[in-house]
Amino acid sequence: MKSDEVGLRRLLPADDRATADLDDDALAACYENAGASWLRVNFVSSLDGGATRDGRSGGLSDAADRRVFDVLRRLCDVVLVGAGTIRAEGYAGMSVDAVSAQWRTAHGLAAQPRLAIVSNRLALDADDAVFADAVTRPLLITSRKAAADDGVRFARVADIVECGAESVDTGAIAGALAAIGLPRVHCEGGPTLFAALAAVDAVDELCLTLSPLLVGGHGPRITGGAADLTTRMRLDTVLSGEDTLLLRYLAERGADRDGAGRNG
Ligand SMILES: NC(=O)c1ccc[n+]([C@@H]2O[C@H](COP(=O)([O-])OP(=O)(O)OC[C@H]3O[C@@H](n4cnc5c(N)ncnc54)[C@H](OP(=O)(O)O)[C@@H]3O)[C@@H](O)[C@H]2O)c1
């Protein structure tokens, strides 16, 4: 733990460790994947259910959230993000720091996770910093149609992963990433992508930071889009850092399968 980082404690499951601040390895152990192929989603929300403050998630985040956010990036092969979040948040040169890169290689992962952007329309600028400043070549997940119509624009800066014929087949995203050696998927949003993944039962885990803020307004929730969801999840772990709660929920179906992941 760095000197400017906030201490995190484990409230659930409750045992002796609950009273002690978690070091980085203990924190990583709280987020062990239950299956070889795994799709984790991470969001921060205000107490009143807002997913943004002034149009972005950063205003909801704090030191506790950032610590878990960094650990989750450490544990994955690929960071999956919807194009709307790329447009809103700025993912220029996404990378983990040197300590995390070293931790990753010591644990058999590539030094840096890949970034995979999901888009139907490919409404992205190939000169954008998300591509220009990338430390590993980004992946663009799109349909065969969009790839044929417009994919050439990105040939210089990204690898296209075709997933679906006319539009992206959301239920096939994790399989497509696993097929290219990226089975541990860490999705950082946004709400449209999360809702679409949940709607096809593709989410194994939700890590939700509950920020101690009320934000009001008409901003989005962590799921977006028109579809109603009836997804129930099972509470696995609760951490606290000052006034912030860090909740780990697993897909309810995991309970029926002895904690195994999608392919586990
Ligand atoms: N609180 C948090 O933790 C958090 C996390 C992330 C984002 N956010 C916030 O959420 C807002 C953005 O919301 P959003 O719903 O627009 O984000 P989003 O899901 O990242 O972006 C939606 C766009 O991504 C592409 N996309 C998403 N799901 C897709 C699917 N299943 N198939 C094909 N394409 C798909 C489409 O791009 P094309 O239009 O290019 O086809 C779609 O228009 C921002 O304000 C951001 O700050 C908050």
Short mmCIF file of C-alpha atoms and ligand atoms in Angstrom, two decimals:
data_model
loop_
_atom_site.label_atom_id
_atom_site.label_comp_id
_atom_site.label_asym_id
_atom_site.label_seq_id
_atom_site.Cartn_x
_atom_site.Cartn_y
_atom_site.Cartn_z
CA MET A 1 0.00 0.00 0.00
CA LYS A 2 1.37 3.44 -0.94
CA SER A 3 1.58 6.18 1.73
CA ASP A 4 -1.17 8.27 0.07
CA GLU A 5 -3.55 5.30 -0.16
CA VAL A 6 -6.50 4.74 2.13
CA GLY A 7 -6.71 1.63 4.33
CA LEU A 8 -9.33 -0.93 3.34
CA ARG A 9 -10.94 -3.41 5.72
CA ARG A 10 -12.95 -6.49 4.98
CA LEU A 11 -16.37 -6.50 6.66
CA LEU A 12 -17.71 -9.61 4.90
CA PRO A 13 -16.96 -12.46 5.01
CA ALA A 14 -16.32 -11.61 8.67
CA ASP A 15 -13.31 -13.15 10.43
CA ASP A 16 -10.16 -11.95 12.25
CA ARG A 17 -8.91 -10.26 9.10
CA ALA A 18 -11.83 -7.84 9.25
CA THR A 19 -10.01 -5.70 11.79
CA ALA A 20 -6.80 -5.31 9.77
CA ASP A 21 -6.02 -3.08 6.80
CA LEU A 22 -5.61 -5.21 3.68
CA ASP A 23 -2.26 -5.13 1.92
CA ASP A 24 -2.22 -5.35 -1.88
CA ASP A 25 -1.95 -9.15 -1.98
CA ALA A 26 -4.79 -9.60 0.53
CA LEU A 27 -6.84 -7.14 -1.50
CA ALA A 28 -6.15 -9.03 -4.73
CA ALA A 29 -7.16 -12.27 -2.96
CA CYS A 30 -10.59 -10.74 -2.25
CA TYR A 31 -11.13 -10.59 -6.03
CA GLU A 32 -9.90 -14.01 -7.10
CA ASN A 33 -11.71 -15.30 -10.18
CA ALA A 34 -13.76 -18.42 -9.65
CA GLY A 35 -13.36 -19.57 -13.26
CA ALA A 36 -10.64 -19.59 -15.90
CA SER A 37 -12.84 -17.45 -18.14
CA TRP A 38 -14.46 -14.63 -16.22
CA LEU A 39 -16.28 -11.40 -16.92
CA ARG A 40 -16.12 -8.85 -14.12
CA VAL A 41 -17.80 -5.45 -14.24
CA ASN A 42 -16.74 -2.50 -12.10
CA PHE A 43 -18.77 0.63 -11.39
CA VAL A 44 -18.94 3.44 -8.88
CA SER A 45 -22.35 4.75 -7.81
CA SER A 46 -23.54 7.54 -5.54
CA LEU A 47 -25.79 6.73 -2.56
CA ASP A 48 -28.77 7.89 -4.60
CA GLY A 49 -27.92 5.66 -7.54
CA GLY A 50 -26.14 8.12 -9.83
CA ALA A 51 -23.38 6.80 -12.08
CA THR A 52 -21.96 10.22 -12.90
CA ARG A 53 -21.20 13.58 -11.37
CA ASP A 54 -20.81 16.40 -13.89
CA GLY A 55 -21.10 13.83 -16.69
CA ARG A 56 -18.29 11.53 -15.60
CA SER A 57 -17.59 8.84 -13.02
CA GLY A 58 -14.44 10.48 -11.66
CA GLY A 59 -16.38 12.86 -9.41
CA LEU A 60 -17.82 9.86 -7.54
CA SER A 61 -14.49 8.15 -7.04
CA ASP A 62 -12.20 8.48 -4.02
CA ALA A 63 -9.00 6.91 -2.73
CA ALA A 64 -10.76 3.69 -1.65
CA ASP A 65 -12.40 3.28 -5.05
CA ARG A 66 -9.16 4.04 -6.88
CA ARG A 67 -7.31 1.38 -4.87
CA VAL A 68 -9.76 -1.33 -5.84
CA PHE A 69 -9.97 0.01 -9.41
CA ASP A 70 -6.18 -0.37 -9.71
CA VAL A 71 -6.20 -3.88 -8.21
CA LEU A 72 -8.92 -5.00 -10.61
CA ARG A 73 -6.88 -3.78 -13.58
CA ARG A 74 -3.99 -5.82 -12.19
CA LEU A 75 -5.96 -9.04 -12.33
CA CYS A 76 -7.27 -9.04 -15.90
CA ASP A 77 -6.10 -9.83 -19.40
CA VAL A 78 -8.27 -7.16 -20.98
CA VAL A 79 -10.15 -4.02 -19.95
CA LEU A 80 -13.47 -3.92 -21.81
CA VAL A 81 -15.16 -0.54 -22.34
CA GLY A 82 -18.10 0.73 -24.36
CA ALA A 83 -17.43 3.41 -26.96
CA GLY A 84 -19.65 5.88 -25.08
CA THR A 85 -17.40 5.69 -22.04
CA ILE A 86 -14.34 6.14 -24.24
CA ARG A 87 -15.97 9.27 -25.68
CA ALA A 88 -17.03 10.61 -22.25
CA GLU A 89 -14.17 9.67 -19.97
CA GLY A 90 -10.94 9.80 -21.97
CA TYR A 91 -8.93 6.59 -21.93
CA ALA A 92 -5.73 8.04 -23.39
CA GLY A 93 -2.81 5.69 -22.94
CA MET A 94 -4.58 3.33 -20.52
CA SER A 95 -1.91 1.48 -18.55
CA VAL A 96 -1.09 0.10 -15.12
CA ASP A 97 1.81 1.59 -13.13
CA ALA A 98 5.24 -0.03 -12.82
CA VAL A 99 4.44 -1.77 -9.50
CA SER A 100 1.29 -3.29 -10.99
CA ALA A 101 3.12 -4.27 -14.19
CA GLN A 102 5.73 -6.07 -12.10
CA TRP A 103 3.00 -7.76 -10.01
CA ARG A 104 1.29 -8.89 -13.19
CA THR A 105 4.39 -10.47 -14.75
CA ALA A 106 5.22 -12.16 -11.42
CA HIS A 107 1.74 -13.70 -11.55
CA GLY A 108 2.01 -14.90 -15.15
CA LEU A 109 0.08 -12.08 -16.85
CA ALA A 110 1.29 -9.74 -19.58
CA ALA A 111 2.83 -6.58 -18.08
CA GLN A 112 -0.06 -4.49 -19.43
CA PRO A 113 -3.70 -5.46 -19.98
CA ARG A 114 -5.15 -4.89 -23.45
CA LEU A 115 -7.96 -2.38 -23.95
CA ALA A 116 -11.01 -3.59 -25.90
CA ILE A 117 -13.60 -1.04 -27.07
CA VAL A 118 -17.12 -2.18 -28.00
CA SER A 119 -18.85 -0.22 -30.76
CA ASN A 120 -21.60 -0.86 -33.28
CA ARG A 121 -21.12 2.34 -35.25
CA LEU A 122 -17.33 2.73 -34.96
CA ALA A 123 -18.08 6.38 -34.16
CA LEU A 124 -14.53 6.92 -32.95
CA ASP A 125 -11.64 9.01 -34.25
CA ALA A 126 -8.65 6.88 -35.27
CA ASP A 127 -6.41 9.83 -34.32
CA ASP A 128 -7.87 10.01 -30.80
CA ALA A 129 -5.44 9.72 -27.88
CA VAL A 130 -7.03 6.42 -26.86
CA PHE A 131 -5.27 4.98 -29.92
CA ALA A 132 -2.35 7.39 -30.35
CA ASP A 133 -1.12 7.10 -26.74
CA ALA A 134 -1.91 3.40 -26.31
CA VAL A 135 0.81 1.31 -24.68
CA THR A 136 -0.65 -1.88 -26.14
CA ARG A 137 -2.57 -1.96 -29.41
CA PRO A 138 -6.29 -1.55 -28.60
CA LEU A 139 -8.90 -4.01 -29.79
CA LEU A 140 -12.10 -2.80 -31.46
CA ILE A 141 -15.02 -5.18 -31.00
CA THR A 142 -17.59 -4.62 -33.71
CA SER A 143 -19.82 -6.40 -36.21
CA ARG A 144 -18.64 -7.99 -39.47
CA LYS A 145 -20.69 -5.36 -41.34
CA ALA A 146 -19.11 -2.39 -39.55
CA ALA A 147 -15.67 -3.95 -39.89
CA ALA A 148 -16.19 -4.37 -43.66
CA ASP A 149 -17.71 -0.87 -44.13
CA ASP A 150 -15.38 1.16 -41.91
CA GLY A 151 -12.76 -1.06 -40.25
CA VAL A 152 -9.99 0.00 -42.60
CA ARG A 153 -9.97 3.44 -40.91
CA PHE A 154 -8.54 1.78 -37.78
CA ALA A 155 -6.10 -0.67 -39.39
CA ARG A 156 -3.13 1.48 -38.41
CA VAL A 157 -4.09 1.84 -34.74
CA ALA A 158 -6.17 -1.13 -33.56
CA ASP A 159 -6.96 -4.81 -34.06
CA ILE A 160 -10.56 -5.47 -35.07
CA VAL A 161 -12.40 -8.34 -33.38
CA GLU A 162 -15.49 -9.22 -35.39
CA CYS A 163 -18.33 -10.33 -33.17
CA GLY A 164 -21.77 -10.60 -34.77
CA ALA A 165 -22.99 -10.07 -38.33
CA GLU A 166 -25.03 -6.82 -38.54
CA SER A 167 -24.48 -5.62 -34.95
CA VAL A 168 -22.31 -6.72 -32.04
CA ASP A 169 -23.39 -10.05 -30.55
CA THR A 170 -22.95 -9.06 -26.90
CA GLY A 171 -23.25 -12.63 -25.64
CA ALA A 172 -20.29 -13.64 -27.81
CA ILE A 173 -17.86 -10.93 -26.64
CA ALA A 174 -16.26 -12.89 -23.78
CA GLY A 175 -15.85 -15.98 -25.97
CA ALA A 176 -14.25 -13.92 -28.74
CA LEU A 177 -11.77 -12.45 -26.27
CA ALA A 178 -11.01 -15.85 -24.72
CA ALA A 179 -10.39 -17.21 -28.23
CA ILE A 180 -7.54 -14.71 -28.67
CA GLY A 181 -5.99 -15.52 -25.29
CA LEU A 182 -7.77 -12.92 -23.16
CA PRO A 183 -10.13 -14.92 -20.90
CA ARG A 184 -10.10 -12.67 -17.82
CA VAL A 185 -12.24 -9.72 -18.81
CA HIS A 186 -12.59 -6.61 -16.68
CA CYS A 187 -15.38 -4.33 -17.90
CA GLU A 188 -15.27 -0.70 -16.77
CA GLY A 189 -18.65 0.20 -18.27
CA GLY A 190 -20.50 2.05 -19.29
CA PRO A 191 -24.18 1.62 -18.45
CA THR A 192 -25.33 0.65 -21.96
CA LEU A 193 -22.70 -2.06 -22.27
CA PHE A 194 -23.33 -3.35 -18.75
CA ALA A 195 -27.09 -3.61 -19.31
CA ALA A 196 -26.52 -5.43 -22.60
CA LEU A 197 -24.11 -7.90 -20.97
CA ALA A 198 -26.50 -8.47 -18.05
CA ALA A 199 -29.42 -8.99 -20.44
CA VAL A 200 -27.65 -11.98 -22.02
CA ASP A 201 -26.43 -13.32 -18.66
CA ALA A 202 -22.79 -12.69 -19.55
CA VAL A 203 -21.75 -11.06 -16.26
CA ASP A 204 -19.99 -13.25 -13.68
CA GLU A 205 -19.25 -10.52 -11.15
CA LEU A 206 -20.12 -6.94 -10.31
CA CYS A 207 -17.76 -4.85 -8.20
CA LEU A 208 -19.68 -1.81 -7.09
CA THR A 209 -18.20 1.06 -5.15
CA LEU A 210 -20.86 2.87 -3.14
CA SER A 211 -19.64 6.43 -2.85
CA PRO A 212 -20.86 8.37 0.22
CA LEU A 213 -22.40 11.10 -1.96
CA LEU A 214 -25.87 12.23 -2.96
CA VAL A 215 -25.75 13.77 -6.41
CA GLY A 216 -29.38 14.30 -7.45
CA GLY A 217 -29.96 15.35 -11.03
CA HIS A 218 -30.92 13.20 -14.00
CA GLY A 219 -27.65 11.39 -14.64
CA PRO A 220 -27.51 7.72 -15.66
CA ARG A 221 -27.59 4.72 -13.35
CA ILE A 222 -25.04 1.94 -13.74
CA THR A 223 -27.33 0.17 -16.21
CA GLY A 224 -28.67 2.05 -19.23
CA GLY A 225 -30.80 1.36 -22.26
CA ALA A 226 -34.42 0.41 -22.58
CA ALA A 227 -34.40 -3.26 -21.57
CA ASP A 228 -35.86 -4.30 -18.20
CA LEU A 229 -33.57 -6.62 -16.28
CA THR A 230 -34.47 -9.27 -13.70
CA THR A 231 -30.90 -10.14 -12.79
CA ARG A 232 -30.32 -11.16 -9.18
CA MET A 233 -26.79 -11.30 -7.77
CA ARG A 234 -25.28 -12.81 -4.63
CA LEU A 235 -23.25 -10.72 -2.16
CA ASP A 236 -19.74 -12.18 -1.79
CA THR A 237 -17.50 -9.56 -0.20
CA VAL A 238 -17.85 -6.17 1.48
CA LEU A 239 -14.86 -3.91 2.05
CA SER A 240 -14.88 -0.50 3.64
CA GLY A 241 -12.55 2.45 3.26
CA GLU A 242 -13.51 5.41 5.41
CA ASP A 243 -17.14 6.18 4.37
CA THR A 244 -17.01 4.20 1.13
CA LEU A 245 -18.29 0.64 0.69
CA LEU A 246 -16.81 -1.70 -1.91
CA LEU A 247 -19.25 -4.47 -2.76
CA ARG A 248 -18.49 -7.64 -4.69
CA TYR A 249 -21.49 -9.47 -6.10
CA LEU A 250 -21.35 -12.74 -8.03
CA ALA A 251 -23.86 -13.98 -10.58
CA GLU A 252 -26.57 -15.93 -8.81
CA ARG A 253 -26.07 -18.82 -11.24
CA GLY A 254 -22.54 -19.17 -9.75
CA ALA A 255 -24.15 -20.49 -6.57
CA ASP A 256 -25.75 -23.33 -8.55
CA ARG A 257 -22.44 -24.24 -10.10
CA ASP A 258 -20.27 -24.47 -6.96
CA GLY A 259 -18.73 -21.07 -7.61
CA ALA A 260 -17.55 -22.00 -11.09
CA GLY A 261 -17.27 -19.24 -13.72
CA ARG A 262 -18.75 -19.12 -17.20
CA ASN A 263 -16.52 -21.90 -18.47
CA GLY A 264 -15.38 -23.18 -15.13
N1 LIG B 1 -20.06 5.23 -12.65
C1 LIG B 1 -19.23 4.52 -13.36
O1 LIG B 1 -18.50 3.67 -12.81
C2 LIG B 1 -19.19 4.68 -14.86
C3 LIG B 1 -18.45 3.78 -15.62
C4 LIG B 1 -18.42 3.96 -17.02
C5 LIG B 1 -19.09 5.01 -17.60
N2 LIG B 1 -19.79 5.87 -16.83
C6 LIG B 1 -20.50 7.00 -17.43
O2 LIG B 1 -21.50 6.51 -18.31
C7 LIG B 1 -21.72 7.47 -19.36
C8 LIG B 1 -21.67 6.77 -20.70
O3 LIG B 1 -22.79 5.91 -20.76
P1 LIG B 1 -23.02 4.96 -22.01
O4 LIG B 1 -24.17 4.09 -21.68
O5 LIG B 1 -23.06 5.79 -23.24
O6 LIG B 1 -21.67 4.12 -22.01
P2 LIG B 1 -21.17 2.89 -22.86
O7 LIG B 1 -21.95 1.66 -22.60
O8 LIG B 1 -19.71 2.83 -22.61
O9 LIG B 1 -21.33 3.38 -24.35
C9 LIG B 1 -22.44 3.15 -25.17
C10 LIG B 1 -21.88 3.00 -26.56
O10 LIG B 1 -20.92 1.92 -26.55
C11 LIG B 1 -21.19 1.04 -27.62
N3 LIG B 1 -21.83 -0.13 -27.05
C12 LIG B 1 -22.19 -0.34 -25.76
N4 LIG B 1 -22.73 -1.56 -25.61
C13 LIG B 1 -22.71 -2.11 -26.84
C14 LIG B 1 -23.13 -3.38 -27.33
N5 LIG B 1 -23.67 -4.31 -26.56
N6 LIG B 1 -22.96 -3.61 -28.64
C15 LIG B 1 -22.42 -2.68 -29.44
N7 LIG B 1 -22.00 -1.47 -29.03
C16 LIG B 1 -22.15 -1.20 -27.73
C17 LIG B 1 -22.08 1.81 -28.57
O11 LIG B 1 -21.15 2.60 -29.30
P3 LIG B 1 -21.41 3.16 -30.78
O12 LIG B 1 -22.40 4.25 -30.56
O13 LIG B 1 -20.08 3.66 -31.20
O14 LIG B 1 -21.93 2.04 -31.59
C18 LIG B 1 -22.91 2.65 -27.61
O15 LIG B 1 -23.43 3.79 -28.20
C19 LIG B 1 -20.64 8.51 -19.23
O16 LIG B 1 -21.19 9.66 -18.62
C20 LIG B 1 -19.62 7.86 -18.31
O17 LIG B 1 -18.92 8.81 -17.57
C21 LIG B 1 -19.86 5.73 -15.46
#
